[in-house]
Coordinates of C-alpha atoms in Angstrom, one line a residue:
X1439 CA 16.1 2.6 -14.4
X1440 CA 15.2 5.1 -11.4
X1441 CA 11.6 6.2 -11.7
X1442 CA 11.1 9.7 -11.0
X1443 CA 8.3 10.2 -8.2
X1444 CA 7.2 13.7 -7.4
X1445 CA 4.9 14.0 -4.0
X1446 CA 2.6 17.1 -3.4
X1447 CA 3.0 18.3 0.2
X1448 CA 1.2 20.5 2.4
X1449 CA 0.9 18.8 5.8
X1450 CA -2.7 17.5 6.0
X1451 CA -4.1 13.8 6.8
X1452 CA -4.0 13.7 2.5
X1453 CA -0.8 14.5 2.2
X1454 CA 1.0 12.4 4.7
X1455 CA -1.2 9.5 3.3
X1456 CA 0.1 10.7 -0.4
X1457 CA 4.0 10.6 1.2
X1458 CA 3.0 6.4 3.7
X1459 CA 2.4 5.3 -0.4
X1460 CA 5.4 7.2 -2.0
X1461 CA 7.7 5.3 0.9
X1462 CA 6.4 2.3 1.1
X1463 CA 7.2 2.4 -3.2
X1464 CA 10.6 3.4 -2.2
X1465 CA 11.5 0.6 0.0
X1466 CA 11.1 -1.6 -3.2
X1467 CA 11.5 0.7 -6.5
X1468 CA 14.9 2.4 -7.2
X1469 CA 13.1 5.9 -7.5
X1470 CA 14.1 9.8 -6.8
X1471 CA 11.5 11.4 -4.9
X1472 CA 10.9 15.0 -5.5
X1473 CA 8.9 16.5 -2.3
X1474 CA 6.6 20.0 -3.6
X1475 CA 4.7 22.1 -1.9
X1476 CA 2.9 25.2 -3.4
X1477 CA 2.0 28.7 -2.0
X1478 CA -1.0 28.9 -3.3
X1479 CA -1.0 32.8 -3.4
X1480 CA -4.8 33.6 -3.5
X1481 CA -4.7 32.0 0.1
X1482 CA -2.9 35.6 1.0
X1483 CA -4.7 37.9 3.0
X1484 CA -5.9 40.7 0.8
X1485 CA -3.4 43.8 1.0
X1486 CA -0.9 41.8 2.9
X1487 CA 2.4 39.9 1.6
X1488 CA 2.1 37.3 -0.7
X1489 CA 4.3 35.2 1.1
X1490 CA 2.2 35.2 5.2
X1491 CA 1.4 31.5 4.6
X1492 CA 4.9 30.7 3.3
X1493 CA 6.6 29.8 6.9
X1494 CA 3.8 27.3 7.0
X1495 CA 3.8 25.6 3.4
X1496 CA 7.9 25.3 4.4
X1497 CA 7.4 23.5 7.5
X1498 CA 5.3 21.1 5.8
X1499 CA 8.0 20.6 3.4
X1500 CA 10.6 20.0 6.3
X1501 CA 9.5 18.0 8.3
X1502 CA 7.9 15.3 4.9
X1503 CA 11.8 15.7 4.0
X1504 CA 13.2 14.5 7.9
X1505 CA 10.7 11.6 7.7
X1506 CA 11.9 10.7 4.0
X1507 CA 15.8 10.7 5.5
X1508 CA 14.7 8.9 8.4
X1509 CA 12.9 5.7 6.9
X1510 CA 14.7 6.3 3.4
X1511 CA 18.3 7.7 4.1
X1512 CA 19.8 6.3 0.9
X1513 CA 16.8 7.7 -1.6
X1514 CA 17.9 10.2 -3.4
X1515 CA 15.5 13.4 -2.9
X1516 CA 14.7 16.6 -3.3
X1517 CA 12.3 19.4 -2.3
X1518 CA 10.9 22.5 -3.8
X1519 CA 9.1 25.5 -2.9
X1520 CA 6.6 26.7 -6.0
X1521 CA 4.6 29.6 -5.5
X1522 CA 1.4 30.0 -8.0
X1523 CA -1.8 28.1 -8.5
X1524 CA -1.4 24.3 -7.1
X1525 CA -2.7 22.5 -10.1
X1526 CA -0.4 24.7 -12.5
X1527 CA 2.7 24.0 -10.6
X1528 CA 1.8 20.4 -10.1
X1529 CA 1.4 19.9 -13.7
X1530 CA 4.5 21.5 -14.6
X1531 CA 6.2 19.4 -12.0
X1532 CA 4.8 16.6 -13.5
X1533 CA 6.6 17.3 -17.4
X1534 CA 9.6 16.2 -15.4
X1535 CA 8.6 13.3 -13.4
X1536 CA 7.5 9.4 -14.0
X1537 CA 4.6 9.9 -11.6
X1538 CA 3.0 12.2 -9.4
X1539 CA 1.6 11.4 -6.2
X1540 CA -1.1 13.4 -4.5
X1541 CA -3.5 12.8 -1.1
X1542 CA -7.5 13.4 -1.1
X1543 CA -9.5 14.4 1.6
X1544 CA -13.2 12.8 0.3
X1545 CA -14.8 9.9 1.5
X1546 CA -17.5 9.9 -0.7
X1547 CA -19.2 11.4 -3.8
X1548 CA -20.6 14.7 -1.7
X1549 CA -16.9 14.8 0.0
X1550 CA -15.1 14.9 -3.2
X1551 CA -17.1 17.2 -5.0
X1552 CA -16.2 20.0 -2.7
X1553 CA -12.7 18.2 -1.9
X1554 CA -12.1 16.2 -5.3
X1555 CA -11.1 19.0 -7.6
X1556 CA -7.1 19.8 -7.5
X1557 CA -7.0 15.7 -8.1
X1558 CA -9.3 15.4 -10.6
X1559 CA -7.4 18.6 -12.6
X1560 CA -3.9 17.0 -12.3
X1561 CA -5.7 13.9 -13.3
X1562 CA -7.0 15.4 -16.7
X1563 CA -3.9 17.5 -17.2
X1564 CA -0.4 15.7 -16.1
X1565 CA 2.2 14.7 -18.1
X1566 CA 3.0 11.6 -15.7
X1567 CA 0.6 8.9 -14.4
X1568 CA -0.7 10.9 -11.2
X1569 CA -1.3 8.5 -7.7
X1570 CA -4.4 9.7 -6.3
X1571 CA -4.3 8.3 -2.5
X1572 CA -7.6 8.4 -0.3
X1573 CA -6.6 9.8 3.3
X1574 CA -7.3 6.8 4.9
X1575 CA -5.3 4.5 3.2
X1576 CA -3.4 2.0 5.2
X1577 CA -0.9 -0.6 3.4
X1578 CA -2.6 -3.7 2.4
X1579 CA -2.2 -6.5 -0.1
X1580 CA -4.9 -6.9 -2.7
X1581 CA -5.3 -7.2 -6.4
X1582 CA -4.6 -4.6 -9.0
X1583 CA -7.7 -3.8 -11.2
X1584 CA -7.6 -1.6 -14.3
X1585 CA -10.4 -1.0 -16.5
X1586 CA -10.4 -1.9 -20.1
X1587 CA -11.9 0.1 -23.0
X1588 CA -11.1 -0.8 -26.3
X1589 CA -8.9 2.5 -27.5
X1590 CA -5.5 3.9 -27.4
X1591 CA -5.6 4.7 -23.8
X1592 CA -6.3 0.9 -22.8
X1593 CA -3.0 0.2 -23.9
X1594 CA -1.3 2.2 -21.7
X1595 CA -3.2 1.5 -18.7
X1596 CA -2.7 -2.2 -19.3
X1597 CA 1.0 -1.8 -19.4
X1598 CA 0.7 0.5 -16.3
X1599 CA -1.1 -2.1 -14.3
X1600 CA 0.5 -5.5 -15.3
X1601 CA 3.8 -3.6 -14.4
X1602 CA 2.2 -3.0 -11.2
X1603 CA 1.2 -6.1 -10.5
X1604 CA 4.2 -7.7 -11.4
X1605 CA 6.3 -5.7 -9.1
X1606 CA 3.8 -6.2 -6.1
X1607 CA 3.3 -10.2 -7.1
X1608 CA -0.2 -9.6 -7.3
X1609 CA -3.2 -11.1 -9.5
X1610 CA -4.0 -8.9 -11.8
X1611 CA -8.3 -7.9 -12.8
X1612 CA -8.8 -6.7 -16.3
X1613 CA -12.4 -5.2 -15.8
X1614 CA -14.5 -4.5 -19.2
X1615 CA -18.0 -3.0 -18.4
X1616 CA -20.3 -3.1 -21.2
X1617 CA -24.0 -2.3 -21.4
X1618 CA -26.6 -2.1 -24.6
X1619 CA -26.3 1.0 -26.3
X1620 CA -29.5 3.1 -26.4
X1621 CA -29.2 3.1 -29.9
X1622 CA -29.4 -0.3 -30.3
X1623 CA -31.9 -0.7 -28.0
X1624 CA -34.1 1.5 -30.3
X1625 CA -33.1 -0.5 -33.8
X1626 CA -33.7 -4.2 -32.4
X1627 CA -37.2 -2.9 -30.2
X1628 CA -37.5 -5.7 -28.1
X1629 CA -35.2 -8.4 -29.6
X1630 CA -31.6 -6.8 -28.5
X1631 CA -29.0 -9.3 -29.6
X1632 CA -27.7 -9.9 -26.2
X1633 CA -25.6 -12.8 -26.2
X1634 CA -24.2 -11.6 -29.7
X1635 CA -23.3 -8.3 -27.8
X1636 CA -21.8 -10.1 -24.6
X1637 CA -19.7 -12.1 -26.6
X1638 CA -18.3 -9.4 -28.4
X1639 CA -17.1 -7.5 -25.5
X1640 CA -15.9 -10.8 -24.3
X1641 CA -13.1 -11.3 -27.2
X1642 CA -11.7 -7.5 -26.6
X1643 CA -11.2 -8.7 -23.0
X1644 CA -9.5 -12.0 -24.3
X1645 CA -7.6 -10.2 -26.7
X1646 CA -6.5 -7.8 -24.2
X1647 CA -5.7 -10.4 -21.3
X1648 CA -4.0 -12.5 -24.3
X1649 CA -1.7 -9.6 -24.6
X1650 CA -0.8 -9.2 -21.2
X1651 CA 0.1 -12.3 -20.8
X1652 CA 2.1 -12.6 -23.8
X1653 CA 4.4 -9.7 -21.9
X1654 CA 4.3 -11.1 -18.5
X1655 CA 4.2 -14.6 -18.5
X1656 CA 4.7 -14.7 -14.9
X1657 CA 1.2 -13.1 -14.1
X1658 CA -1.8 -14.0 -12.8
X1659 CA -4.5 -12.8 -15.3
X1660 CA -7.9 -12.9 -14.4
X1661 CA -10.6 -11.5 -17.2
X1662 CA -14.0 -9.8 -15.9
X1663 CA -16.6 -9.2 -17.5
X1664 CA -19.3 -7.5 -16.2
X1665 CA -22.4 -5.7 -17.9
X1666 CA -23.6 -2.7 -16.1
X1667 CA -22.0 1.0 -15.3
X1668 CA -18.2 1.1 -15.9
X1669 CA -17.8 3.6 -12.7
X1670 CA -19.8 1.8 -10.8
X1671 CA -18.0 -1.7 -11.3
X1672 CA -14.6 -0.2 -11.1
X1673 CA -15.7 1.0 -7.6
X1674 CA -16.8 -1.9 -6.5
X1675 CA -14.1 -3.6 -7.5
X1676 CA -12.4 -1.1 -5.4
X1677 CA -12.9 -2.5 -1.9
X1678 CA -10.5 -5.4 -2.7
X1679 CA -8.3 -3.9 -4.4
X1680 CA -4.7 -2.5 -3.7
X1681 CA -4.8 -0.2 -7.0
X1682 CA -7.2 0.7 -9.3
X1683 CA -5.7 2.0 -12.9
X1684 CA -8.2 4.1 -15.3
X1685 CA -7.0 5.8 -18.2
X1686 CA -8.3 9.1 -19.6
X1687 CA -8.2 10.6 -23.0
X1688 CA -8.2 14.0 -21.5
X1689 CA -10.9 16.1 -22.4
X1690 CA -12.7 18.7 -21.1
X1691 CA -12.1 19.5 -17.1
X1692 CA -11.5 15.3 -17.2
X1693 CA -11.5 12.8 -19.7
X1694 CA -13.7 9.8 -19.8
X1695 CA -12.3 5.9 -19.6
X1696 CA -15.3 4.9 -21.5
X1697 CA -18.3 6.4 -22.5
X1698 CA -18.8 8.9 -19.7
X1699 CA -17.1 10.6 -16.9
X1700 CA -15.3 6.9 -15.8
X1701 CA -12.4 8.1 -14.4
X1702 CA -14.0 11.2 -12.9
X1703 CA -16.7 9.1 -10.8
X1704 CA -14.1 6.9 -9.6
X1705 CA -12.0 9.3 -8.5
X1706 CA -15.1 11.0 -6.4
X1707 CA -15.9 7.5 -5.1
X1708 CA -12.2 6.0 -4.5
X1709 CA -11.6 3.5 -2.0
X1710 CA -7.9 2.6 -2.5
X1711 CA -5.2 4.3 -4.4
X1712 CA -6.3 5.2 -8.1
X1713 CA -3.7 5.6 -11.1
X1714 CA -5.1 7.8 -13.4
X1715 CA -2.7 6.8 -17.1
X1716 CA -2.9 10.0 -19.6
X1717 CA -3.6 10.0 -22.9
X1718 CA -0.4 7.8 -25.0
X1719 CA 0.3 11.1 -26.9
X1720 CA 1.0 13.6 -23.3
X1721 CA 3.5 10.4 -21.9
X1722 CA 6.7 12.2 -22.4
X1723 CA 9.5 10.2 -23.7
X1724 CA 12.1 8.3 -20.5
X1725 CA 15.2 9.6 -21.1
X1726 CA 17.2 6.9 -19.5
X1727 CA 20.1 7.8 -17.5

């Protein structure tokens, strides 16, 4: 099976970053790597041609494509020119692909809040699991973490990760945050049922490591629980990890992995590459070749 990668280009520290992760994937996967940059045409000067950036956006393109022959001459590859809004084109690019890599600029919650958005778009709209890859990111071996809600979308976020982790030969973290519901807090007054709820989380988490391992048996599992803010454990699982997956179930400008804005906060506070898994029912069907 050749896995269909496409890479947004445009010649920044984000984007080179985005192409290091794409090649050091290729080195190891059988993919086809799809190089795309966008003119993003309301960068045009006004009453001047739409296309005064274009020579730019093109050189980009060239010289991501001479590096991708250079390191990868066998890969097979393309490379496209769109012209529109970035997040439009990316997401139609990604109707077509089996991920979709992209580079980010923020270092920090106030960073990505002004840098954070065409990621966190792609991330609530793509077809395709979408690779969001911190500028700074340097190759480095570490665990794969993925966070664990009990829905549809865990499901394909666990399959995401422990094929991840399988491929890399890592240990793999199934994180579950949990934390007393307010409402609960109210009904029990000062008597909240906390072991009751602790252990309750716990079996999903067993259930859901059972699973995994059931499909891998190969893999290092490890279960963690942990009560407290799922965004905030996720990032601080972060620091030692090589990935981070998060689902989303898509809704609004991004969709939540658990209760609130999960996957949003984590991708304004991410550390290492995060692999944002859509929604089971916007994964388009492989057609195998």
């Amino acid at each position: 099976m050749v896995e269909r990668v496409v890479v947004a280009v445009d010649g920044g520290p984000a984007s080179t970053a985005a192409l290091d992760w794409a090649l050091e994937r290729a080195k190891v996967l059988p993919i086809s790597l799809e190089l795309t940059t966008v003119v993003d045409l309301g960068w045009a000067p006004a009453g001047g041609p739409d296309d005064d950036f274009r020579p730019i956006y093109e050189r980009a393109l060239s010289d991501a494509t001479q590096r991708v022959e250079h390191e990868v001459p066998d890969i097979k590859k393309t490379s496209y020119v769109r012209r529109g809004v970035p997040a439009d084109e990316l997401v139609r690019a990604s109707a077509s692909a089996d991920l979709l890599v992209i580079g980010t600029n923020k270092t920090g919650f106030l960073a990505g809040a002004v840098y954070g958005t065409l990621p966190l778009r792609l991330a609530a709209h793509s077809h395709c699991p979408v690779v969001v890859v911190p500028a700074t990111w340097n190759p480095t071996a570490g665990t794969v973490v993925v966070g664990l809600e009990d829905d549809a979308t865990a499901e394909v976020a666990l399959s995401f990760a422990a094929a991840e982790a399988t491929r890399l030969g890592r240990v793999l973290d199934i994180i579950h945050a949990w934390s007393i519901p307010a409402t609960v807090a109210v009904e029990y007054g000062a008597v909240i049922p906390f072991d009751e709820l602790r252990d309750a989380h716990a079996a999903i988490l067993a259930e859901a490591a059972g699973r995994v391992r059931t499909a891998h048996p190969g893999l290092e599992v490890r279960e963690v629980l942990e009560q407290g803010p799922a965004a905030m454990v996720l990032v601080d699982a972060s620091g030692e990890a090589e990935l981070v997956v998060v689902g989303t179930h898509g809704r609004g400008a991004v969709g939540s992995l658990f209760l609130g804005s999960v996957s949003h906060d984590v991708l304004l506070n991410l550390t290492c590459p995060v692999a944002v898994i859509p929604r089971p029912e916007r994964l388009p069907d492989r057609v195998e070749p």
